[in-house]
Amino acid sequence: MNTNTGKVTLLSAGPGDLDLLTLKAAKALAAADVLLLDDLVNPEIVTLAPQARVIRVGKRGGCRSTPQAFIERLMRRYALKGLHVVRVKGGEALLFGRAGEELAVLRGAGIPVEIINGISSGFAAAAGLGISLTHRRHCHGVSFVTAHTEDHGEPDWAALAATRTTLAVYMGMRRIDSIAAALLASLPADTPAAVVQWAGGSNERRLMSRLDRLAADATNAGFGSPAVILVGSAVGESVERVWAIDDERRDEPATMQTDMPNAREAIAQAA
């Protein structure tokens, strides 16, 4: 290995709120020479890396994106110059973040790699709704799934429904109609379902619905990407639904903004 080789840190920036960064992440940012910044990361994160050169390498589904191969070349180039490169990814780097491809390239070049975990948007969405993804009264697990397979197809929704786990669907808003229709072939129409847009951020939006109305409710309420779709009976424990029932709005989708009371306050007011 080249003795002048630097290193790359794959850093998980979480869902947006900088308070959710780990101390380890903050330390890595402070020591960074080069920051490769994903599009969905809170832009204020650069204030934690005062000495770093910032290069924005946004990747968004359905939008113009920086090619993955170019990002990998940047990491390799700067690390081989002896620099500490911090590749900042939204959410959790090891969950739908193409970390596997980047690890292979860097290891192939003999570049040391460190991984720093963070909070995925699926967990942030559950926190916003005030639910446990693995509530033992409802399920025995949770399935994290992307709506897009490598060949641009879709996952086996019938097989996923058969697991009876809570489904956390990433990158699915453009296909929410087909996702709901596919799941309805295996799940009851009244299965609780929700959409959380910008989960964990200051502009978070949440919508509670049921599977047969999910696509229409989300569309009518103007929900779009980036968002997480949650489906399963555990979702029905949401304080959003408590709030809607107490307001006698049983026939309307329950939506709340982050300026509404938090989960604990909502429960207290609903009691």
XYZ file of C-alpha atoms in Angstrom:
271
model
C 0.000 0.000 0.000
C 1.155 3.520 -0.760
C 2.425 4.981 2.535
C 0.996 8.351 1.478
C -2.505 6.958 1.084
C -5.180 8.773 3.039
C -8.502 7.222 3.953
C -12.206 7.405 3.217
C -14.969 7.613 5.778
C -18.452 6.575 4.710
C -20.453 8.793 7.031
C -24.156 8.380 7.729
C -25.659 11.835 8.231
C -29.063 10.651 9.397
C -32.432 12.014 8.243
C -31.622 15.723 8.420
C -31.576 16.984 11.990
C -27.929 17.625 12.829
C -28.671 16.875 16.492
C -29.070 13.232 15.438
C -25.454 12.944 14.272
C -23.276 10.733 16.431
C -20.254 12.151 18.227
C -18.104 9.922 16.048
C -19.594 11.526 12.941
C -18.938 15.032 14.275
C -15.310 14.142 14.970
C -14.848 12.725 11.463
C -16.330 15.854 9.903
C -13.999 18.080 11.907
C -11.016 16.088 10.624
C -12.110 15.910 6.980
C -9.973 17.295 4.154
C -12.572 16.651 1.463
C -16.341 16.408 1.912
C -18.387 14.623 -0.762
C -21.913 15.719 0.056
C -25.080 13.881 -0.961
C -28.106 15.836 -2.107
C -30.436 14.870 0.755
C -27.988 15.779 3.510
C -28.705 18.878 5.602
C -26.506 21.523 3.902
C -25.623 23.025 7.287
C -23.484 19.976 7.975
C -20.605 21.763 6.238
C -20.268 24.011 9.304
C -18.952 20.961 11.156
C -16.159 20.502 8.608
C -14.477 23.938 8.591
C -11.240 22.844 6.931
C -12.730 20.616 4.248
C -13.135 21.239 0.549
C -16.839 20.640 -0.145
C -17.885 18.847 -3.335
C -21.593 18.265 -3.879
C -22.342 14.915 -5.486
C -26.112 14.752 -5.301
C -28.008 11.619 -6.313
C -31.819 11.720 -6.467
C -34.189 9.256 -8.053
C -35.819 10.734 -11.137
C -33.518 13.758 -11.086
C -30.239 14.671 -12.697
C -27.588 12.982 -10.582
C -23.834 12.739 -10.264
C -22.771 9.429 -11.850
C -21.768 6.817 -9.293
C -18.555 6.005 -11.160
C -17.503 9.668 -10.963
C -18.074 9.730 -7.193
C -15.942 6.623 -6.806
C -13.143 8.167 -8.863
C -13.208 11.290 -6.684
C -12.903 9.283 -3.492
C -10.043 7.225 -4.877
C -8.212 10.221 -6.342
C -8.217 12.345 -3.183
C -7.486 9.431 -0.844
C -4.479 8.404 -2.943
C -3.189 11.952 -2.482
C -3.068 11.295 1.249
C -6.269 13.145 2.163
C -9.072 12.196 4.511
C -12.188 11.966 2.344
C -15.563 11.930 4.077
C -18.356 10.643 1.873
C -21.507 12.011 3.507
C -24.687 10.058 2.865
C -28.188 10.825 4.061
C -29.748 8.363 6.473
C -27.759 5.177 7.049
C -24.901 4.612 4.596
C -25.315 0.822 4.624
C -29.019 0.917 3.752
C -29.742 1.643 0.068
C -26.729 3.964 -0.091
C -24.622 2.005 -2.629
C -21.976 1.607 0.033
C -21.212 -1.915 -1.173
C -20.024 -0.664 -4.551
C -17.908 2.069 -3.002
C -16.326 -0.311 -0.499
C -15.335 -2.668 -3.291
C -13.676 0.115 -5.309
C -11.793 1.555 -2.346
C -10.595 -1.792 -1.029
C -9.502 -2.731 -4.513
C -7.313 0.386 -4.549
C -5.851 -0.422 -1.121
C -7.537 2.560 0.528
C -8.523 2.245 4.212
C -12.242 2.729 4.793
C -14.123 3.593 7.975
C -17.903 3.296 8.287
C -19.910 5.493 10.649
C -23.509 4.487 11.171
C -26.484 6.820 11.440
C -30.259 6.906 11.696
C -32.139 5.775 8.620
C -35.192 7.710 7.452
C -37.330 4.632 8.124
C -36.574 4.905 11.838
C -37.053 8.676 11.741
C -40.437 8.153 10.086
C -41.469 5.705 12.803
C -40.350 8.157 15.486
C -42.395 10.921 13.888
C -45.475 8.704 13.896
C -44.786 7.541 17.438
C -44.769 3.822 16.622
C -42.598 0.770 17.109
C -41.792 -0.905 13.805
C -41.620 -4.241 15.633
C -44.551 -3.939 18.029
C -44.875 -7.508 19.271
C -48.681 -7.401 19.291
C -48.652 -6.894 15.557
C -45.554 -8.387 13.948
C -42.299 -10.235 14.460
C -40.059 -7.990 12.406
C -39.620 -5.201 9.887
C -38.653 -5.375 6.222
C -36.717 -2.485 4.678
C -37.179 -2.519 0.918
C -36.513 -0.226 -2.009
C -39.212 0.101 -4.642
C -36.623 -0.080 -7.416
C -34.658 -3.218 -8.232
C -31.359 -3.041 -10.108
C -33.081 -3.969 -13.387
C -35.705 -1.211 -12.845
C -38.318 -3.774 -11.905
C -40.196 -4.092 -8.611
C -39.763 -6.379 -5.620
C -41.984 -9.403 -5.066
C -44.679 -7.567 -3.119
C -46.704 -10.744 -2.537
C -43.707 -12.409 -0.887
C -43.068 -9.333 1.243
C -46.721 -9.159 2.302
C -46.571 -12.831 3.264
C -43.838 -12.099 5.827
C -46.413 -10.223 7.940
C -43.696 -7.792 8.940
C -43.953 -4.014 8.965
C -42.905 -2.832 5.499
C -40.727 0.261 5.234
C -40.597 1.172 1.553
C -37.909 3.568 0.343
C -37.925 5.483 -2.950
C -41.470 4.430 -3.688
C -43.478 7.617 -4.187
C -43.334 7.515 -7.976
C -44.788 4.002 -7.824
C -47.105 4.358 -4.864
C -50.168 3.416 -6.945
C -48.662 0.154 -8.196
C -47.144 -0.644 -4.786
C -50.489 -0.253 -3.026
C -52.285 -2.249 -5.713
C -49.764 -5.083 -5.503
C -49.940 -5.243 -1.705
C -53.752 -5.187 -1.786
C -53.637 -8.523 -3.581
C -52.285 -10.040 -0.352
C -53.235 -7.682 2.492
C -56.623 -6.428 3.774
C -57.849 -3.110 2.426
C -57.923 -1.605 5.919
C -54.265 -2.387 6.659
C -52.831 0.745 8.319
C -50.416 2.651 6.085
C -48.569 5.931 6.275
C -46.308 8.243 4.315
C -43.673 10.393 5.970
C -41.963 12.977 3.778
C -38.646 14.548 4.791
C -38.597 12.270 7.839
C -36.609 13.696 10.725
C -36.226 17.107 9.118
C -37.609 20.485 10.093
C -40.127 20.268 7.237
C -41.333 16.734 8.007
C -44.873 15.885 6.869
C -46.834 12.832 7.976
C -49.964 11.205 6.628
C -51.934 8.322 8.160
C -54.203 6.292 5.923
C -55.131 2.714 5.036
C -53.783 0.612 2.216
C -56.753 0.948 -0.135
C -56.725 4.757 0.146
C -53.009 5.342 0.573
C -52.116 6.347 -2.989
C -55.099 8.675 -3.402
C -54.641 10.283 0.012
C -50.916 10.862 -0.571
C -51.541 12.342 -4.002
C -54.371 14.582 -2.824
C -52.268 15.853 0.073
C -49.359 16.655 -2.250
C -46.870 14.187 -0.796
C -43.793 13.386 -2.870
C -40.152 12.397 -2.627
C -38.170 11.976 -0.500
C -40.554 9.929 1.602
C -40.886 6.598 3.355
C -44.008 4.458 2.997
C -44.895 2.342 6.040
C -47.428 -0.508 5.815
C -48.581 -2.940 8.476
C -50.835 -3.283 11.500
C -48.151 -1.816 13.772
C -48.562 1.464 11.916
C -52.080 1.673 13.354
C -50.567 2.438 16.773
C -49.572 5.896 15.527
C -50.466 8.918 17.651
C -51.491 10.488 14.343
C -54.497 8.150 14.319
C -55.292 8.924 17.973
C -55.271 12.619 17.103
C -57.563 12.092 14.101
C -60.089 10.046 16.085
C -60.212 12.539 18.936
C -60.860 15.284 16.409
C -63.703 13.175 14.976
C -62.104 13.063 11.560
C -62.314 9.300 11.096
C -63.027 9.536 7.381
C -60.161 11.889 6.567
C -56.455 11.104 6.209
C -54.633 12.215 9.328
C -51.895 14.709 8.493
C -49.713 16.731 10.819
C -46.772 19.061 10.406
C -43.783 19.267 12.750
C -45.161 22.426 14.350
C -47.845 20.232 15.943
C -47.174 18.717 19.397
C -44.650 15.921 19.563
C -45.712 12.318 20.235
C -45.656 12.589 24.034
C -47.612 15.859 24.008
C -50.124 14.455 21.527
C -50.764 11.445 23.733
C -51.171 13.671 26.798
C -53.661 15.910 25.008
C -55.563 12.952 23.607
C -55.935 11.334 27.056
